[in-house]
Tab-separated table of N, CA and C in Angstrom:
chain	number	residue	atom	x	y	z
U	1	MET	N	169.051	-35.763	140.137
U	1	MET	CA	169.488	-34.912	138.544
U	1	MET	C	169.301	-33.895	137.832
U	2	LEU	N	169.324	-32.727	137.849
U	2	LEU	CA	168.999	-31.677	137.561
U	2	LEU	C	169.849	-31.901	135.740
U	3	ILE	N	169.195	-31.399	135.289
U	3	ILE	CA	170.167	-30.816	133.922
U	3	ILE	C	170.319	-29.410	133.355
U	4	PRO	N	171.877	-28.756	132.868
U	4	PRO	CA	171.818	-27.534	133.174
U	4	PRO	C	171.303	-26.635	132.573
U	5	VAL	N	171.077	-25.681	131.737
U	5	VAL	CA	169.651	-25.012	131.606
U	5	VAL	C	170.286	-25.051	129.615
U	6	LEU	N	172.058	-25.014	130.039
U	6	LEU	CA	172.829	-24.875	128.554
U	6	LEU	C	172.050	-26.344	127.735
U	7	THR	N	171.500	-27.403	127.775
U	7	THR	CA	171.528	-28.615	128.107
U	7	THR	C	170.274	-28.702	127.181
U	8	VAL	N	169.469	-28.027	128.423
U	8	VAL	CA	167.719	-27.861	128.142
U	8	VAL	C	167.641	-27.241	126.442
U	9	ARG	N	167.897	-25.210	126.920
U	9	ARG	CA	167.797	-24.397	125.670
U	9	ARG	C	168.361	-25.715	124.645
U	10	ARG	N	169.902	-26.265	124.024
U	10	ARG	CA	169.715	-26.843	123.398
U	10	ARG	C	168.688	-27.581	122.682
U	11	ILE	N	169.264	-28.374	123.484
U	11	ILE	CA	167.476	-29.623	123.062
U	11	ILE	C	166.367	-28.631	122.228
U	12	LEU	N	165.951	-28.103	123.230
U	12	LEU	CA	164.808	-26.767	122.881
U	12	LEU	C	165.775	-26.413	121.092
U	13	ILE	N	166.334	-26.104	120.958
U	13	ILE	CA	166.897	-25.188	120.106
U	13	ILE	C	166.576	-26.180	118.563
U	14	LEU	N	167.844	-27.997	118.873
U	14	LEU	CA	167.490	-28.294	117.789
U	14	LEU	C	165.600	-28.976	117.369
U	15	GLY	N	165.346	-29.582	118.451
U	15	GLY	CA	163.817	-29.862	118.773
U	15	GLY	C	162.549	-28.414	117.912
U	16	LEU	N	163.458	-27.361	117.779
U	16	LEU	CA	162.871	-26.305	116.597
U	16	LEU	C	162.900	-26.313	114.592
U	17	VAL	N	164.657	-26.398	115.610
U	17	VAL	CA	165.066	-27.065	113.895
U	17	VAL	C	164.662	-27.998	112.858
U	18	VAL	N	164.587	-29.104	113.792
U	18	VAL	CA	164.599	-30.583	112.521
U	18	VAL	C	162.908	-30.323	112.469
U	19	VAL	N	162.567	-29.474	113.645
U	19	VAL	CA	160.999	-29.834	112.995
U	19	VAL	C	160.516	-28.308	111.797
U	20	ALA	N	160.675	-27.390	111.995
U	20	ALA	CA	161.085	-26.572	110.942
U	20	ALA	C	161.589	-27.122	108.877
U	21	LEU	N	163.041	-28.142	109.617
U	21	LEU	CA	163.200	-28.557	107.999
U	21	LEU	C	162.481	-29.687	107.789
U	22	VAL	N	161.466	-30.455	108.590
U	22	VAL	CA	160.157	-31.760	108.229
U	22	VAL	C	159.114	-30.572	107.957
U	23	ALA	N	159.130	-29.369	108.898
U	23	ALA	CA	157.797	-28.121	107.835
U	23	ALA	C	158.543	-27.735	106.313
U	24	LEU	N	159.763	-27.617	106.494
U	24	LEU	CA	160.190	-26.994	104.796
U	24	LEU	C	160.268	-28.152	104.283
U	25	ALA	N	160.773	-28.912	103.791
U	25	ALA	CA	160.644	-30.418	103.501
U	25	ALA	C	158.444	-31.275	102.452
U	26	ASP	N	158.296	-30.480	103.951
U	26	ASP	CA	156.546	-30.952	103.438
U	26	ASP	C	156.019	-30.191	102.276
U	27	GLY	N	156.265	-28.807	102.719
U	27	GLY	CA	156.106	-27.619	101.670
U	27	GLY	C	156.464	-27.659	100.899
U	28	VAL	N	157.810	-28.449	100.154
U	28	VAL	CA	158.849	-28.710	99.024
U	28	VAL	C	158.019	-30.110	98.500
U	29	ALA	N	157.491	-31.029	98.757
U	29	ALA	CA	157.012	-32.168	98.779
U	29	ALA	C	155.740	-31.918	97.403
U	30	ARG	N	154.388	-30.993	98.976
U	30	ARG	CA	153.571	-31.114	98.735
U	30	ARG	C	153.255	-29.502	97.481
U	31	HIS	N	154.573	-29.616	97.211
U	31	HIS	CA	154.279	-27.905	95.964
U	31	HIS	C	155.130	-29.141	94.689
U	32	GLU	N	156.273	-29.660	94.920
U	32	GLU	CA	155.668	-30.860	93.869
U	32	GLU	C	155.177	-31.388	93.100
U	33	LEU	N	154.260	-32.266	94.431
U	33	LEU	CA	153.063	-32.537	94.037
U	33	LEU	C	152.382	-32.217	93.073
U	34	ARG	N	151.146	-30.549	93.816
U	34	ARG	CA	150.901	-29.583	92.834
U	34	ARG	C	150.886	-29.933	91.723
U	35	THR	N	152.624	-29.202	91.743
U	35	THR	CA	152.453	-29.214	90.721
U	35	THR	C	152.919	-30.862	89.041
U	36	ALA	N	153.072	-31.098	89.732
U	36	ALA	CA	153.197	-32.611	88.998
U	36	ALA	C	151.937	-33.299	88.633
U	37	THR	N	150.863	-33.157	89.867
U	37	THR	CA	149.336	-33.372	89.249
U	37	THR	C	148.856	-31.933	87.766
U	38	ARG	N	149.660	-30.922	88.150
U	38	ARG	CA	148.783	-30.038	87.191
U	38	ARG	C	149.390	-30.380	85.969
U	39	ALA	N	150.158	-30.224	85.738
U	39	ALA	CA	150.954	-30.796	84.601
U	39	ALA	C	150.974	-32.384	83.805
U	40	MET	N	150.058	-33.486	84.616
U	40	MET	CA	148.921	-34.775	84.202
U	40	MET	C	148.254	-34.595	83.448
U	41	THR	N	147.118	-33.323	84.044
U	41	THR	CA	146.264	-32.961	84.949
U	41	THR	C	145.957	-32.058	83.143
U	42	LEU	N	146.511	-31.274	82.177
U	42	LEU	CA	146.502	-30.868	82.160
U	42	LEU	C	147.367	-31.321	80.074
U	43	ALA	N	147.667	-32.813	79.896
U	43	ALA	CA	148.812	-32.839	79.414
U	43	ALA	C	147.851	-33.794	79.014
U	44	ASP	N	146.683	-34.542	79.804
U	44	ASP	CA	145.605	-34.730	79.393
U	44	ASP	C	144.795	-35.056	79.195
U	45	ALA	N	143.985	-33.085	79.641
U	45	ALA	CA	143.257	-32.741	78.500
U	45	ALA	C	143.401	-32.139	77.252
U	46	ALA	N	145.022	-32.234	76.867
U	46	ALA	CA	145.482	-31.546	75.240
U	46	ALA	C	144.555	-32.485	74.824
U	47	PRO	N	145.282	-34.262	74.945
U	47	PRO	CA	144.681	-34.833	73.365
U	47	PRO	C	143.471	-34.274	73.584
U	48	GLN	N	142.122	-34.645	74.492
U	48	GLN	CA	141.150	-34.743	74.991
U	48	GLN	C	140.218	-33.576	73.260
U	49	ALA	N	140.968	-32.127	73.900
U	49	ALA	CA	140.683	-30.913	72.922
U	49	ALA	C	140.832	-31.026	71.117
U	50	ASP	N	142.236	-31.877	71.235
U	50	ASP	CA	142.490	-32.470	70.060
U	50	ASP	C	141.830	-32.919	69.078
U	51	ARG	N	140.909	-33.993	69.889
U	51	ARG	CA	139.909	-35.267	69.285
U	51	ARG	C	138.290	-34.048	69.556
U	52	ALA	N	138.558	-33.558	70.191
U	52	ALA	CA	136.752	-32.543	70.023
U	52	ALA	C	137.398	-31.565	68.394
U	53	SER	N	137.979	-31.443	68.072
U	53	SER	CA	138.449	-30.108	67.471
U	53	SER	C	137.941	-31.594	65.676
U	54	ASP	N	138.672	-32.882	66.150
U	54	ASP	CA	138.349	-33.209	64.405
U	54	ASP	C	137.070	-33.063	64.724
U	55	GLU	N	136.255	-33.829	64.913
U	55	GLU	CA	135.413	-34.480	65.589
U	55	GLU	C	133.957	-33.082	64.282
């Protein structure tokens, strides 16, 4: 039994949309993780700079 061409196109488009959404979510998650890591690094570095100026 053959699958109609329109159904194949719809399935391919739906698959591409899902892949694009997953890639977008991955990019957003990586950006948020990078931002949080940078903020934690800056927060960890600030007390060390204060301690160095006290000595």
